[in-house]
Amino acid sequence: MKNSKCVKNKKSVCRNTGFTLIELLVVLAIIGLLAGLVGPQVMKHLGESKTKTAKLQIEDLASALDMYRLDVGRYPTSDEGLKALIEQPSGIKGWSGPYLRKKNIPKDPWQYEFHYRSPGENGRFDIYSLGMDNRDGGEGEDSDVNSWD
C-alpha cells in the first residue's frame, strides 16, 4: 500500500510512502512468535475447561439420578441406563420425570455418550466419561472423568 506524496518546492519531489516488504515480514515474524508462545497456553486451558465441564455434567446427572431414586425407590439399572431420566421405563411406578431440563441426555464435551453402571463398582452407580480419546486411562484431556473421585 504505497501512497505517492509529492512535495512542491523549488524542485518537485515525489516520494513513495508505505511499508516495505522487510517491514511486513518483521511484523509477521513477531506475530508468529507471539502465537507460538500464547497458543499452547490457550489450548491447555481449553482442555482443562472441557474436563471441568464434564465433571459438572456428571454432578448434574448424579443429582437427577438421586431425584429418580427418591421417586422410584431405586436407581435405574444399567440396562435402563440414563435414558430412564427422560423416559419412563416400563413397569416403573412413581416415576415423575423427566428429571433433566432439556429432556435429553447430554453428551460429554468431546461429543461421546456418558457411561453408566448400576450397581456401580465404586458406589451405588458409576457415571464416567473416557475423555477426548474415548479410551480407558490417559493423561490431560485424554484422562477419564468420573463420579467417584
PDB file of C-alpha atoms in Angstrom:
ATOM      1  CA  MET A   1       0.000   0.000   0.000  1.00  0.00           C
ATOM      2  CA  LYS A   2       2.212   2.751  -1.191  1.00  0.00           C
ATOM      3  CA  ASN A   3       0.926   6.245  -1.460  1.00  0.00           C
ATOM      4  CA  SER A   4       2.512   8.873  -3.611  1.00  0.00           C
ATOM      5  CA  LYS A   5       3.323  12.041  -1.781  1.00  0.00           C
ATOM      6  CA  CYS A   6       4.561  14.951  -3.785  1.00  0.00           C
ATOM      7  CA  VAL A   7       6.166  17.922  -2.137  1.00  0.00           C
ATOM      8  CA  LYS A   8       6.305  21.057  -4.239  1.00  0.00           C
ATOM      9  CA  ASN A   9       9.380  23.092  -3.547  1.00  0.00           C
ATOM     10  CA  LYS A  10      11.862  24.548  -5.911  1.00  0.00           C
ATOM     11  CA  LYS A  11      12.167  21.081  -7.265  1.00  0.00           C
ATOM     12  CA  SER A  12       9.164  18.813  -7.419  1.00  0.00           C
ATOM     13  CA  VAL A  13       9.995  15.645  -5.436  1.00  0.00           C
ATOM     14  CA  CYS A  14       7.703  12.654  -5.279  1.00  0.00           C
ATOM     15  CA  ARG A  15       8.273  10.027  -2.613  1.00  0.00           C
ATOM     16  CA  ASN A  16       6.517   6.735  -2.126  1.00  0.00           C
ATOM     17  CA  THR A  17       5.396   6.177   1.440  1.00  0.00           C
ATOM     18  CA  GLY A  18       4.190   2.910   2.973  1.00  0.00           C
ATOM     19  CA  PHE A  19       5.565  -0.333   4.321  1.00  0.00           C
ATOM     20  CA  THR A  20       8.378  -2.219   2.716  1.00  0.00           C
ATOM     21  CA  LEU A  21       8.354  -5.960   2.313  1.00  0.00           C
ATOM     22  CA  ILE A  22      11.000  -6.317   5.035  1.00  0.00           C
ATOM     23  CA  GLU A  23       8.894  -4.329   7.500  1.00  0.00           C
ATOM     24  CA  LEU A  24       5.884  -6.532   6.790  1.00  0.00           C
ATOM     25  CA  LEU A  25       7.948  -9.694   7.220  1.00  0.00           C
ATOM     26  CA  VAL A  26       9.281  -8.463  10.577  1.00  0.00           C
ATOM     27  CA  VAL A  27       5.735  -7.775  11.803  1.00  0.00           C
ATOM     28  CA  LEU A  28       4.571 -11.217  10.633  1.00  0.00           C
ATOM     29  CA  ALA A  29       7.525 -12.870  12.374  1.00  0.00           C
ATOM     30  CA  ILE A  30       6.680 -11.097  15.638  1.00  0.00           C
ATOM     31  CA  ILE A  31       3.035 -12.156  15.351  1.00  0.00           C
ATOM     32  CA  GLY A  32       4.144 -15.737  14.659  1.00  0.00           C
ATOM     33  CA  LEU A  33       6.385 -15.758  17.739  1.00  0.00           C
ATOM     34  CA  LEU A  34       3.586 -14.440  19.934  1.00  0.00           C
ATOM     35  CA  ALA A  35       1.158 -17.033  18.581  1.00  0.00           C
ATOM     36  CA  GLY A  36       3.731 -19.759  19.232  1.00  0.00           C
ATOM     37  CA  LEU A  37       4.109 -18.680  22.838  1.00  0.00           C
ATOM     38  CA  VAL A  38       0.494 -17.894  23.672  1.00  0.00           C
ATOM     39  CA  GLY A  39      -1.268 -20.589  21.608  1.00  0.00           C
ATOM     40  CA  PRO A  40      -0.204 -23.641  23.665  1.00  0.00           C
ATOM     41  CA  GLN A  41      -1.247 -21.920  26.909  1.00  0.00           C
ATOM     42  CA  VAL A  42      -4.692 -21.167  25.497  1.00  0.00           C
ATOM     43  CA  MET A  43      -5.099 -24.767  24.281  1.00  0.00           C
ATOM     44  CA  LYS A  44      -4.048 -26.074  27.710  1.00  0.00           C
ATOM     45  CA  HIS A  45      -6.765 -24.034  29.400  1.00  0.00           C
ATOM     46  CA  LEU A  46      -9.311 -25.130  26.797  1.00  0.00           C
ATOM     47  CA  GLY A  47      -8.602 -28.784  27.622  1.00  0.00           C
ATOM     48  CA  GLU A  48      -8.879 -28.097  31.354  1.00  0.00           C
ATOM     49  CA  SER A  49     -12.218 -26.354  30.860  1.00  0.00           C
ATOM     50  CA  LYS A  50     -13.632 -29.348  28.968  1.00  0.00           C
ATOM     51  CA  THR A  51     -12.590 -31.638  31.821  1.00  0.00           C
ATOM     52  CA  LYS A  52     -14.255 -29.313  34.354  1.00  0.00           C
ATOM     53  CA  THR A  53     -17.382 -29.191  32.183  1.00  0.00           C
ATOM     54  CA  ALA A  54     -17.538 -32.999  32.103  1.00  0.00           C
ATOM     55  CA  LYS A  55     -17.253 -33.102  35.903  1.00  0.00           C
ATOM     56  CA  LEU A  56     -20.138 -30.609  36.244  1.00  0.00           C
ATOM     57  CA  GLN A  57     -22.273 -32.592  33.796  1.00  0.00           C
ATOM     58  CA  ILE A  58     -21.640 -35.766  35.812  1.00  0.00           C
ATOM     59  CA  GLU A  59     -22.692 -33.969  39.004  1.00  0.00           C
ATOM     60  CA  ASP A  60     -25.910 -32.815  37.308  1.00  0.00           C
ATOM     61  CA  LEU A  61     -26.644 -36.359  36.134  1.00  0.00           C
ATOM     62  CA  ALA A  62     -25.952 -37.681  39.649  1.00  0.00           C
ATOM     63  CA  SER A  63     -28.430 -35.158  41.089  1.00  0.00           C
ATOM     64  CA  ALA A  64     -31.055 -36.246  38.565  1.00  0.00           C
ATOM     65  CA  LEU A  65     -30.400 -39.880  39.481  1.00  0.00           C
ATOM     66  CA  ASP A  66     -30.921 -39.041  43.157  1.00  0.00           C
ATOM     67  CA  MET A  67     -34.292 -37.436  42.335  1.00  0.00           C
ATOM     68  CA  TYR A  68     -35.213 -40.547  40.332  1.00  0.00           C
ATOM     69  CA  ARG A  69     -34.310 -42.713  43.338  1.00  0.00           C
ATOM     70  CA  LEU A  70     -36.481 -40.600  45.654  1.00  0.00           C
ATOM     71  CA  ASP A  71     -39.496 -41.108  43.373  1.00  0.00           C
ATOM     72  CA  VAL A  72     -38.976 -44.714  42.293  1.00  0.00           C
ATOM     73  CA  GLY A  73     -37.108 -46.167  45.282  1.00  0.00           C
ATOM     74  CA  ARG A  74     -34.031 -47.289  43.354  1.00  0.00           C
ATOM     75  CA  TYR A  75     -31.563 -46.075  40.749  1.00  0.00           C
ATOM     76  CA  PRO A  76     -32.098 -47.072  37.109  1.00  0.00           C
ATOM     77  CA  THR A  77     -30.433 -50.350  36.194  1.00  0.00           C
ATOM     78  CA  SER A  78     -27.556 -50.452  33.737  1.00  0.00           C
ATOM     79  CA  ASP A  79     -29.993 -51.767  31.124  1.00  0.00           C
ATOM     80  CA  GLU A  80     -32.420 -48.890  31.710  1.00  0.00           C
ATOM     81  CA  GLY A  81     -29.473 -46.504  31.630  1.00  0.00           C
ATOM     82  CA  LEU A  82     -29.582 -42.741  31.810  1.00  0.00           C
ATOM     83  CA  LYS A  83     -32.499 -42.816  29.376  1.00  0.00           C
ATOM     84  CA  ALA A  84     -34.694 -43.580  32.414  1.00  0.00           C
ATOM     85  CA  LEU A  85     -34.181 -39.950  33.445  1.00  0.00           C
ATOM     86  CA  ILE A  86     -36.121 -38.675  30.430  1.00  0.00           C
ATOM     87  CA  GLU A  87     -38.439 -41.596  29.529  1.00  0.00           C
ATOM     88  CA  GLN A  88     -40.378 -43.704  31.996  1.00  0.00           C
ATOM     89  CA  PRO A  89     -39.193 -47.314  31.901  1.00  0.00           C
ATOM     90  CA  SER A  90     -41.978 -49.850  31.513  1.00  0.00           C
ATOM     91  CA  GLY A  91     -43.365 -51.241  34.750  1.00  0.00           C
ATOM     92  CA  ILE A  92     -41.936 -48.449  36.931  1.00  0.00           C
ATOM     93  CA  LYS A  93     -44.346 -46.774  39.358  1.00  0.00           C
ATOM     94  CA  GLY A  94     -43.733 -43.432  40.996  1.00  0.00           C
ATOM     95  CA  TRP A  95     -41.738 -42.018  38.064  1.00  0.00           C
ATOM     96  CA  SER A  96     -42.431 -38.281  37.815  1.00  0.00           C
ATOM     97  CA  GLY A  97     -39.830 -37.219  35.294  1.00  0.00           C
ATOM     98  CA  PRO A  98     -38.323 -36.134  33.074  1.00  0.00           C
ATOM     99  CA  TYR A  99     -35.574 -35.408  35.560  1.00  0.00           C
ATOM    100  CA  LEU A 100     -33.436 -33.378  33.147  1.00  0.00           C
ATOM    101  CA  ARG A 101     -34.483 -29.905  31.998  1.00  0.00           C
ATOM    102  CA  LYS A 102     -33.711 -30.297  28.319  1.00  0.00           C
ATOM    103  CA  LYS A 103     -35.359 -33.731  28.123  1.00  0.00           C
ATOM    104  CA  ASN A 104     -32.293 -35.267  26.515  1.00  0.00           C
ATOM    105  CA  ILE A 105     -29.178 -36.967  27.824  1.00  0.00           C
ATOM    106  CA  PRO A 106     -26.223 -34.618  27.367  1.00  0.00           C
ATOM    107  CA  LYS A 107     -23.073 -35.809  25.671  1.00  0.00           C
ATOM    108  CA  ASP A 108     -19.698 -35.158  27.233  1.00  0.00           C
ATOM    109  CA  PRO A 109     -17.678 -32.139  25.989  1.00  0.00           C
ATOM    110  CA  TRP A 110     -15.962 -34.375  23.411  1.00  0.00           C
ATOM    111  CA  GLN A 111     -19.377 -35.417  21.999  1.00  0.00           C
ATOM    112  CA  TYR A 112     -19.329 -39.001  23.341  1.00  0.00           C
ATOM    113  CA  GLU A 113     -22.040 -40.665  25.417  1.00  0.00           C
ATOM    114  CA  PHE A 114     -21.557 -40.805  29.184  1.00  0.00           C
ATOM    115  CA  HIS A 115     -21.133 -44.321  30.546  1.00  0.00           C
ATOM    116  CA  TYR A 116     -23.485 -45.503  33.309  1.00  0.00           C
ATOM    117  CA  ARG A 117     -23.396 -48.586  35.550  1.00  0.00           C
ATOM    118  CA  SER A 118     -25.802 -49.522  38.323  1.00  0.00           C
ATOM    119  CA  PRO A 119     -24.982 -51.053  40.644  1.00  0.00           C
ATOM    120  CA  GLY A 120     -21.607 -49.420  40.257  1.00  0.00           C
ATOM    121  CA  GLU A 121     -18.180 -50.759  41.032  1.00  0.00           C
ATOM    122  CA  ASN A 122     -17.367 -47.588  43.012  1.00  0.00           C
ATOM    123  CA  GLY A 123     -20.732 -46.753  44.562  1.00  0.00           C
ATOM    124  CA  ARG A 124     -24.446 -47.228  44.018  1.00  0.00           C
ATOM    125  CA  PHE A 125     -23.914 -46.059  40.448  1.00  0.00           C
ATOM    126  CA  ASP A 126     -20.975 -45.071  38.270  1.00  0.00           C
ATOM    127  CA  ILE A 127     -21.123 -42.302  35.667  1.00  0.00           C
ATOM    128  CA  TYR A 128     -17.996 -41.592  33.685  1.00  0.00           C
ATOM    129  CA  SER A 129     -16.535 -40.113  30.530  1.00  0.00           C
ATOM    130  CA  LEU A 130     -13.442 -41.572  28.895  1.00  0.00           C
ATOM    131  CA  GLY A 131     -12.125 -38.159  27.850  1.00  0.00           C
ATOM    132  CA  MET A 132     -11.087 -36.901  24.442  1.00  0.00           C
ATOM    133  CA  ASP A 133      -9.632 -40.237  23.261  1.00  0.00           C
ATOM    134  CA  ASN A 134     -12.737 -42.199  24.428  1.00  0.00           C
ATOM    135  CA  ARG A 135     -10.458 -44.937  25.864  1.00  0.00           C
ATOM    136  CA  ASP A 136      -9.716 -46.044  29.417  1.00  0.00           C
ATOM    137  CA  GLY A 137      -6.944 -44.134  31.174  1.00  0.00           C
ATOM    138  CA  GLY A 138      -4.914 -41.378  29.631  1.00  0.00           C
ATOM    139  CA  GLU A 139      -3.476 -38.077  30.775  1.00  0.00           C
ATOM    140  CA  GLY A 140      -4.522 -34.471  30.356  1.00  0.00           C
ATOM    141  CA  GLU A 141      -7.552 -34.117  28.134  1.00  0.00           C
ATOM    142  CA  ASP A 142      -7.482 -37.886  27.475  1.00  0.00           C
ATOM    143  CA  SER A 143      -7.953 -38.714  31.164  1.00  0.00           C
ATOM    144  CA  ASP A 144     -11.189 -40.228  32.431  1.00  0.00           C
ATOM    145  CA  VAL A 145     -13.683 -38.114  34.373  1.00  0.00           C
ATOM    146  CA  ASN A 146     -15.934 -39.969  36.782  1.00  0.00           C
ATOM    147  CA  SER A 147     -18.482 -39.661  39.582  1.00  0.00           C
ATOM    148  CA  TRP A 148     -16.474 -41.359  42.299  1.00  0.00           C
ATOM    149  CA  ASP A 149     -13.349 -39.149  42.517  1.00  0.00           C
TER     150      ASP A 149
END
